[in-house]
């Protein structure tokens, strides 16, 4: 069964303190791995798509990487406005649709 | 460029009632997916619509049904509401081919009392 596990569940950082969020996945065949940011009570905001092991994507203070079993979201010198829940999702190959299978997310709090 | 829109923003219903949620996809997108997100959980796939037909359904009962219109907008209907149906309902749009990213709307917060 396709599955996504994110860790830690919650992370508290001081402003400027870099860290990484983990997303482990099992999928029959990976079409793509996606990172989203979600603010409280709002819909997920698309951040990155990764397709193959070794691929990296960057956006401002965020950098996403992918291996055959997991993905990392590295946050460099975070600011309070980076506080949100970060969701990881996978799409499997061969399905009838491009449905997303999500993890439960990592709640990030960045304190000034 | 308008993104994905959903209505209403919030809704309060009583057990046993029926509800209809609406979604308009991002410009240029022809596929709409619906997800349910319980508090503290990741979104769960309900179903997806393309060319006005349901392409795939997740693990949700038949009380959940949907529709897609010729202009690609979509509705989610839930009958015989249960307390456990209280959640944030998210609509996501995408294209049927090529780009695989799904773009989400702001969601509809449904509370069942």
PDB file of C-alpha atoms in Angstrom:
ATOM      1  CA  UNK A   1       0.000   0.000   0.000  1.00  0.00           C
ATOM      2  CA  UNK A   2       1.291   3.463  -0.920  1.00  0.00           C
ATOM      3  CA  UNK A   3       2.188   5.409   2.194  1.00  0.00           C
ATOM      4  CA  UNK A   4       3.828   8.663   3.305  1.00  0.00           C
ATOM      5  CA  UNK A   5       5.303   9.314   6.761  1.00  0.00           C
ATOM      6  CA  UNK A   6       6.535  12.726   7.866  1.00  0.00           C
ATOM      7  CA  UNK A   7       8.783  13.574  10.798  1.00  0.00           C
ATOM      8  CA  UNK A   8       8.978  15.268  13.133  1.00  0.00           C
ATOM      9  CA  UNK A   9       5.290  15.973  13.809  1.00  0.00           C
ATOM     10  CA  UNK A  10       6.207  19.384  15.180  1.00  0.00           C
ATOM     11  CA  UNK A  11       9.370  21.475  15.160  1.00  0.00           C
ATOM     12  CA  UNK A  12      10.156  24.675  16.993  1.00  0.00           C
ATOM     13  CA  UNK A  13      13.109  26.750  15.756  1.00  0.00           C
ATOM     14  CA  UNK A  14      14.665  30.053  16.643  1.00  0.00           C
ATOM     15  CA  UNK A  15      14.871  32.575  13.842  1.00  0.00           C
ATOM     16  CA  UNK A  16      18.009  31.813  11.825  1.00  0.00           C
ATOM     17  CA  UNK A  17      18.310  28.225  13.108  1.00  0.00           C
ATOM     18  CA  UNK A  18      18.463  25.940  10.059  1.00  0.00           C
ATOM     19  CA  UNK A  19      16.910  22.466  10.068  1.00  0.00           C
ATOM     20  CA  UNK A  20      15.382  19.727   7.906  1.00  0.00           C
ATOM     21  CA  UNK A  21      11.995  18.048   7.644  1.00  0.00           C
ATOM     22  CA  UNK A  22      11.758  14.412   6.560  1.00  0.00           C
ATOM     23  CA  UNK A  23       9.278  12.629   4.294  1.00  0.00           C
ATOM     24  CA  UNK A  24       9.594   8.852   3.936  1.00  0.00           C
ATOM     25  CA  UNK A  25       7.511   7.128   1.305  1.00  0.00           C
ATOM     26  CA  UNK A  26       6.613   3.715  -0.049  1.00  0.00           C
ATOM     27  CA  UNK A  27       4.953   3.661  -3.453  1.00  0.00           C
ATOM     28  CA  UNK A  28       4.637   1.053  -6.175  1.00  0.00           C
ATOM     29  CA  UNK A  29       6.243   3.387  -8.687  1.00  0.00           C
ATOM     30  CA  UNK A  30       6.889   7.074  -8.090  1.00  0.00           C
ATOM     31  CA  UNK A  31       5.487   9.521 -10.603  1.00  0.00           C
ATOM     32  CA  UNK A  32       6.267  12.564  -8.466  1.00  0.00           C
ATOM     33  CA  UNK A  33       6.790  13.804  -4.915  1.00  0.00           C
ATOM     34  CA  UNK A  34       5.264  17.125  -3.915  1.00  0.00           C
ATOM     35  CA  UNK A  35       5.823  19.579  -1.088  1.00  0.00           C
ATOM     36  CA  UNK A  36       3.080  21.958   0.017  1.00  0.00           C
ATOM     37  CA  UNK A  37       2.861  24.660   2.671  1.00  0.00           C
ATOM     38  CA  UNK A  38      -0.405  25.065   4.561  1.00  0.00           C
ATOM     39  CA  UNK A  39      -1.338  27.983   6.803  1.00  0.00           C
ATOM     40  CA  UNK A  40      -4.032  27.430   9.465  1.00  0.00           C
ATOM     41  CA  UNK A  41      -7.529  27.104   7.996  1.00  0.00           C
ATOM     42  CA  UNK A  42      -6.316  27.536   4.409  1.00  0.00           C
ATOM     43  CA  UNK A  43      -5.671  25.309   1.419  1.00  0.00           C
ATOM     44  CA  UNK A  44      -2.204  23.854   0.724  1.00  0.00           C
ATOM     45  CA  UNK A  45       0.111  26.068  -1.326  1.00  0.00           C
ATOM     46  CA  UNK A  46       2.267  24.268  -3.896  1.00  0.00           C
ATOM     47  CA  UNK A  47       6.032  24.529  -3.321  1.00  0.00           C
ATOM     48  CA  UNK A  48       7.974  21.864  -5.269  1.00  0.00           C
ATOM     49  CA  UNK A  49       7.718  18.791  -7.466  1.00  0.00           C
ATOM     50  CA  UNK A  50      10.531  16.202  -7.509  1.00  0.00           C
ATOM     51  CA  UNK A  51      10.536  13.354 -10.013  1.00  0.00           C
ATOM     52  CA  UNK A  52      13.699  11.299  -9.608  1.00  0.00           C
ATOM     53  CA  UNK A  53      16.347  10.427  -7.037  1.00  0.00           C
ATOM     54  CA  UNK A  54      19.088  13.018  -6.844  1.00  0.00           C
ATOM     55  CA  UNK A  55      16.867  15.869  -7.948  1.00  0.00           C
ATOM     56  CA  UNK A  56      16.925  19.132  -5.956  1.00  0.00           C
ATOM     57  CA  UNK A  57      14.724  22.224  -6.095  1.00  0.00           C
ATOM     58  CA  UNK A  58      15.189  25.568  -4.307  1.00  0.00           C
ATOM     59  CA  UNK A  59      12.945  28.494  -3.500  1.00  0.00           C
ATOM     60  CA  UNK A  60      14.139  31.304  -1.247  1.00  0.00           C
ATOM     61  CA  UNK A  61      15.076  29.685   2.100  1.00  0.00           C
ATOM     62  CA  UNK A  62      13.696  26.259   1.136  1.00  0.00           C
ATOM     63  CA  UNK A  63      15.476  23.415  -0.617  1.00  0.00           C
ATOM     64  CA  UNK A  64      13.893  20.046  -1.384  1.00  0.00           C
ATOM     65  CA  UNK A  65      15.861  16.881  -2.147  1.00  0.00           C
ATOM     66  CA  UNK A  66      14.825  13.359  -3.143  1.00  0.00           C
ATOM     67  CA  UNK A  67      16.246   9.850  -2.709  1.00  0.00           C
ATOM     68  CA  UNK A  68      14.650   6.517  -3.584  1.00  0.00           C
ATOM     69  CA  UNK A  69      13.050   6.251  -0.145  1.00  0.00           C
ATOM     70  CA  UNK A  70      12.702   9.760   1.251  1.00  0.00           C
ATOM     71  CA  UNK A  71      12.689  13.469   0.666  1.00  0.00           C
ATOM     72  CA  UNK A  72      14.031  16.281   2.797  1.00  0.00           C
ATOM     73  CA  UNK A  73      12.885  19.868   3.012  1.00  0.00           C
ATOM     74  CA  UNK A  74      15.826  21.955   4.224  1.00  0.00           C
ATOM     75  CA  UNK A  75      15.048  25.331   5.742  1.00  0.00           C
ATOM     76  CA  UNK A  76      18.004  27.724   5.872  1.00  0.00           C
ATOM     77  CA  UNK A  77      17.966  30.656   8.295  1.00  0.00           C
ATOM     78  CA  UNK A  78      14.181  30.524   8.782  1.00  0.00           C
ATOM     79  CA  UNK A  79      12.074  33.573   9.576  1.00  0.00           C
ATOM     80  CA  UNK A  80       8.844  33.739  11.611  1.00  0.00           C
ATOM     81  CA  UNK A  81       6.843  33.982   8.369  1.00  0.00           C
ATOM     82  CA  UNK A  82       8.036  30.449   7.499  1.00  0.00           C
ATOM     83  CA  UNK A  83       5.841  29.136  10.327  1.00  0.00           C
ATOM     84  CA  UNK A  84       3.250  26.774   8.808  1.00  0.00           C
ATOM     85  CA  UNK A  85       2.454  23.102   8.322  1.00  0.00           C
ATOM     86  CA  UNK A  86       4.547  21.509   5.582  1.00  0.00           C
ATOM     87  CA  UNK A  87       2.877  18.631   3.757  1.00  0.00           C
ATOM     88  CA  UNK A  88       4.525  15.971   1.613  1.00  0.00           C
ATOM     89  CA  UNK A  89       2.561  13.960  -0.977  1.00  0.00           C
ATOM     90  CA  UNK A  90       3.307  11.329  -3.614  1.00  0.00           C
ATOM     91  CA  UNK A  91       1.720  10.316  -6.897  1.00  0.00           C
ATOM     92  CA  UNK A  92       2.023   6.730  -8.053  1.00  0.00           C
ATOM     93  CA  UNK A  93       2.611   5.632 -11.629  1.00  0.00           C
ATOM     94  CA  UNK A  94       0.043   3.711 -13.574  1.00  0.00           C
ATOM     95  CA  UNK A  95      -3.043   4.830 -11.726  1.00  0.00           C
ATOM     96  CA  UNK A  96      -6.183   6.088 -13.413  1.00  0.00           C
ATOM     97  CA  UNK A  97      -5.676   9.496 -11.885  1.00  0.00           C
ATOM     98  CA  UNK A  98      -2.988  11.756 -10.526  1.00  0.00           C
ATOM     99  CA  UNK A  99      -4.367  11.536  -6.977  1.00  0.00           C
ATOM    100  CA  UNK A 100      -2.098  12.658  -4.178  1.00  0.00           C
ATOM    101  CA  UNK A 101      -1.302  10.559  -1.102  1.00  0.00           C
ATOM    102  CA  UNK A 102      -0.404  12.859   1.765  1.00  0.00           C
ATOM    103  CA  UNK A 103       1.508  12.533   4.993  1.00  0.00           C
ATOM    104  CA  UNK A 104       0.174  14.119   8.163  1.00  0.00           C
ATOM    105  CA  UNK A 105       2.530  17.072   7.915  1.00  0.00           C
ATOM    106  CA  UNK A 106       5.167  18.795  10.057  1.00  0.00           C
ATOM    107  CA  UNK A 107       4.024  21.818  12.043  1.00  0.00           C
ATOM    108  CA  UNK A 108       6.884  24.330  11.996  1.00  0.00           C
ATOM    109  CA  UNK A 109       7.034  27.232  14.442  1.00  0.00           C
ATOM    110  CA  UNK A 110       9.815  29.810  14.047  1.00  0.00           C
ATOM    111  CA  UNK A 111      10.267  32.106  17.004  1.00  0.00           C
ATOM    112  CA  UNK A 112      11.823  35.592  16.636  1.00  0.00           C
TER     113      UNK A 112
ATOM    114  CA  UNK B   1      -5.058  34.711 -13.365  1.00  0.00           C
ATOM    115  CA  UNK B   2      -7.713  33.455 -10.968  1.00  0.00           C
ATOM    116  CA  UNK B   3      -6.705  30.500  -8.893  1.00  0.00           C
ATOM    117  CA  UNK B   4      -8.971  27.776  -7.590  1.00  0.00           C
ATOM    118  CA  UNK B   5     -12.062  29.145  -5.881  1.00  0.00           C
ATOM    119  CA  UNK B   6     -14.447  27.396  -3.502  1.00  0.00           C
ATOM    120  CA  UNK B   7     -17.758  28.279  -1.922  1.00  0.00           C
ATOM    121  CA  UNK B   8     -18.984  28.637   0.677  1.00  0.00           C
ATOM    122  CA  UNK B   9     -16.103  29.380   3.052  1.00  0.00           C
ATOM    123  CA  UNK B  10     -17.833  27.992   6.113  1.00  0.00           C
ATOM    124  CA  UNK B  11     -20.929  25.882   6.621  1.00  0.00           C
ATOM    125  CA  UNK B  12     -22.753  24.547   9.658  1.00  0.00           C
ATOM    126  CA  UNK B  13     -25.174  21.650   9.195  1.00  0.00           C
ATOM    127  CA  UNK B  14     -27.112  19.255  11.401  1.00  0.00           C
ATOM    128  CA  UNK B  15     -26.707  15.471  11.386  1.00  0.00           C
ATOM    129  CA  UNK B  16     -28.786  13.851   8.660  1.00  0.00           C
ATOM    130  CA  UNK B  17     -28.849  16.910   6.414  1.00  0.00           C
ATOM    131  CA  UNK B  18     -27.355  17.189   2.948  1.00  0.00           C
ATOM    132  CA  UNK B  19     -24.713  19.657   1.756  1.00  0.00           C
ATOM    133  CA  UNK B  20     -23.340  20.856  -1.598  1.00  0.00           C
ATOM    134  CA  UNK B  21     -19.900  22.404  -1.955  1.00  0.00           C
ATOM    135  CA  UNK B  22     -18.709  24.169  -5.101  1.00  0.00           C
ATOM    136  CA  UNK B  23     -15.368  24.580  -6.863  1.00  0.00           C
ATOM    137  CA  UNK B  24     -14.087  26.476  -9.880  1.00  0.00           C
ATOM    138  CA  UNK B  25     -10.723  25.286 -11.201  1.00  0.00           C
ATOM    139  CA  UNK B  26      -7.699  27.382 -12.105  1.00  0.00           C
ATOM    140  CA  UNK B  27      -7.800  28.821 -15.605  1.00  0.00           C
ATOM    141  CA  UNK B  28      -6.585  26.258 -18.149  1.00  0.00           C
ATOM    142  CA  UNK B  29      -7.229  23.260 -15.886  1.00  0.00           C
ATOM    143  CA  UNK B  30      -9.742  20.565 -16.798  1.00  0.00           C
ATOM    144  CA  UNK B  31      -9.486  18.107 -13.902  1.00  0.00           C
ATOM    145  CA  UNK B  32     -10.894  18.548 -10.416  1.00  0.00           C
ATOM    146  CA  UNK B  33     -10.084  16.455  -7.346  1.00  0.00           C
ATOM    147  CA  UNK B  34     -11.752  16.623  -3.954  1.00  0.00           C
ATOM    148  CA  UNK B  35     -10.033  15.953  -0.634  1.00  0.00           C
ATOM    149  CA  UNK B  36     -11.189  15.793   2.972  1.00  0.00           C
ATOM    150  CA  UNK B  37      -8.862  17.081   5.681  1.00  0.00           C
ATOM    151  CA  UNK B  38      -9.669  16.320   9.291  1.00  0.00           C
ATOM    152  CA  UNK B  39      -8.034  18.429  11.989  1.00  0.00           C
ATOM    153  CA  UNK B  40      -4.358  17.561  12.390  1.00  0.00           C
ATOM    154  CA  UNK B  41      -4.360  15.171   9.435  1.00  0.00           C
ATOM    155  CA  UNK B  42      -3.224  15.295   5.836  1.00  0.00           C
ATOM    156  CA  UNK B  43      -5.805  15.613   3.048  1.00  0.00           C
ATOM    157  CA  UNK B  44      -7.522  12.350   2.028  1.00  0.00           C
ATOM    158  CA  UNK B  45      -8.526  11.772  -1.609  1.00  0.00           C
ATOM    159  CA  UNK B  46     -12.293  11.531  -2.149  1.00  0.00           C
ATOM    160  CA  UNK B  47     -12.597  11.404  -5.951  1.00  0.00           C
ATOM    161  CA  UNK B  48     -11.527  13.039  -9.190  1.00  0.00           C
ATOM    162  CA  UNK B  49     -13.533  14.340 -12.144  1.00  0.00           C
ATOM    163  CA  UNK B  50     -12.437  14.696 -15.751  1.00  0.00           C
ATOM    164  CA  UNK B  51     -14.632  15.174 -18.823  1.00  0.00           C
ATOM    165  CA  UNK B  52     -17.664  15.266 -16.515  1.00  0.00           C
ATOM    166  CA  UNK B  53     -17.027  11.738 -15.272  1.00  0.00           C
ATOM    167  CA  UNK B  54     -15.697  10.318 -12.015  1.00  0.00           C
ATOM    168  CA  UNK B  55     -12.315   8.770 -12.821  1.00  0.00           C
ATOM    169  CA  UNK B  56     -11.367   7.315  -9.446  1.00  0.00           C
ATOM    170  CA  UNK B  57     -12.761   7.195  -5.927  1.00  0.00           C
ATOM    171  CA  UNK B  58     -10.945   6.961  -2.646  1.00  0.00           C
ATOM    172  CA  UNK B  59     -12.168   5.080   0.397  1.00  0.00           C
ATOM    173  CA  UNK B  60     -15.351   7.095   0.949  1.00  0.00           C
ATOM    174  CA  UNK B  61     -18.959   5.845   1.108  1.00  0.00           C
ATOM    175  CA  UNK B  62     -21.598   6.465  -1.539  1.00  0.00           C
ATOM    176  CA  UNK B  63     -22.994   9.299   0.603  1.00  0.00           C
ATOM    177  CA  UNK B  64     -20.252  11.320  -1.071  1.00  0.00           C
ATOM    178  CA  UNK B  65     -21.029  12.118  -4.690  1.00  0.00           C
ATOM    179  CA  UNK B  66     -19.969  14.705  -7.187  1.00  0.00           C
ATOM    180  CA  UNK B  67     -20.493  16.313 -10.516  1.00  0.00           C
ATOM    181  CA  UNK B  68     -18.442  18.186 -13.073  1.00  0.00           C
ATOM    182  CA  UNK B  69     -19.969  20.711 -15.451  1.00  0.00           C
ATOM    183  CA  UNK B  70     -18.977  21.509 -19.059  1.00  0.00           C
ATOM    184  CA  UNK B  71     -17.075  24.592 -17.850  1.00  0.00           C
ATOM    185  CA  UNK B  72     -14.957  22.236 -15.629  1.00  0.00           C
ATOM    186  CA  UNK B  73     -16.401  23.523 -12.359  1.00  0.00           C
ATOM    187  CA  UNK B  74     -17.443  20.872  -9.875  1.00  0.00           C
ATOM    188  CA  UNK B  75     -19.726  20.124  -6.958  1.00  0.00           C
ATOM    189  CA  UNK B  76     -19.298  17.794  -3.999  1.00  0.00           C
ATOM    190  CA  UNK B  77     -22.470  16.503  -2.402  1.00  0.00           C
ATOM    191  CA  UNK B  78     -22.650  14.755   0.953  1.00  0.00           C
ATOM    192  CA  UNK B  79     -25.898  13.123   2.075  1.00  0.00           C
ATOM    193  CA  UNK B  80     -27.017  11.983   5.513  1.00  0.00           C
ATOM    194  CA  UNK B  81     -24.322  13.984   7.280  1.00  0.00           C
ATOM    195  CA  UNK B  82     -22.526  12.445  10.248  1.00  0.00           C
ATOM    196  CA  UNK B  83     -20.585  14.202  12.995  1.00  0.00           C
ATOM    197  CA  UNK B  84     -17.440  12.607  11.545  1.00  0.00           C
ATOM    198  CA  UNK B  85     -17.949  14.467   8.270  1.00  0.00           C
ATOM    199  CA  UNK B  86     -16.838  17.677   9.987  1.00  0.00           C
ATOM    200  CA  UNK B  87     -13.631  18.675   8.186  1.00  0.00           C
ATOM    201  CA  UNK B  88     -12.002  21.059   5.741  1.00  0.00           C
ATOM    202  CA  UNK B  89     -13.025  20.084   2.199  1.00  0.00           C
ATOM    203  CA  UNK B  90     -10.439  20.955  -0.399  1.00  0.00           C
ATOM    204  CA  UNK B  91     -10.762  21.172  -4.143  1.00  0.00           C
ATOM    205  CA  UNK B  92      -7.676  20.833  -6.313  1.00  0.00           C
ATOM    206  CA  UNK B  93      -7.364  21.423 -10.030  1.00  0.00           C
ATOM    207  CA  UNK B  94      -4.865  20.123 -12.572  1.00  0.00           C
ATOM    208  CA  UNK B  95      -4.516  19.188 -16.209  1.00  0.00           C
ATOM    209  CA  UNK B  96      -5.190  15.686 -17.495  1.00  0.00           C
ATOM    210  CA  UNK B  97      -1.809  15.384 -19.133  1.00  0.00           C
ATOM    211  CA  UNK B  98       1.701  16.685 -18.776  1.00  0.00           C
ATOM    212  CA  UNK B  99       1.983  18.776 -15.635  1.00  0.00           C
ATOM    213  CA  UNK B 100       1.143  16.731 -12.551  1.00  0.00           C
ATOM    214  CA  UNK B 101       0.927  19.444  -9.917  1.00  0.00           C
ATOM    215  CA  UNK B 102      -2.410  20.010  -8.243  1.00  0.00           C
ATOM    216  CA  UNK B 103      -3.362  23.497  -7.094  1.00  0.00           C
ATOM    217  CA  UNK B 104      -5.664  23.799  -4.131  1.00  0.00           C
ATOM    218  CA  UNK B 105      -8.447  26.188  -3.291  1.00  0.00           C
ATOM    219  CA  UNK B 106      -8.918  27.780   0.136  1.00  0.00           C
ATOM    220  CA  UNK B 107     -11.292  25.042   1.248  1.00  0.00           C
ATOM    221  CA  UNK B 108     -14.758  24.886   2.783  1.00  0.00           C
ATOM    222  CA  UNK B 109     -14.922  24.329   6.543  1.00  0.00           C
ATOM    223  CA  UNK B 110     -17.914  22.057   7.237  1.00  0.00           C
ATOM    224  CA  UNK B 111     -19.136  21.649  10.796  1.00  0.00           C
ATOM    225  CA  UNK B 112     -21.808  19.026  11.528  1.00  0.00           C
ATOM    226  CA  UNK B 113     -23.652  19.388  14.839  1.00  0.00           C
TER     227      UNK B 113
END
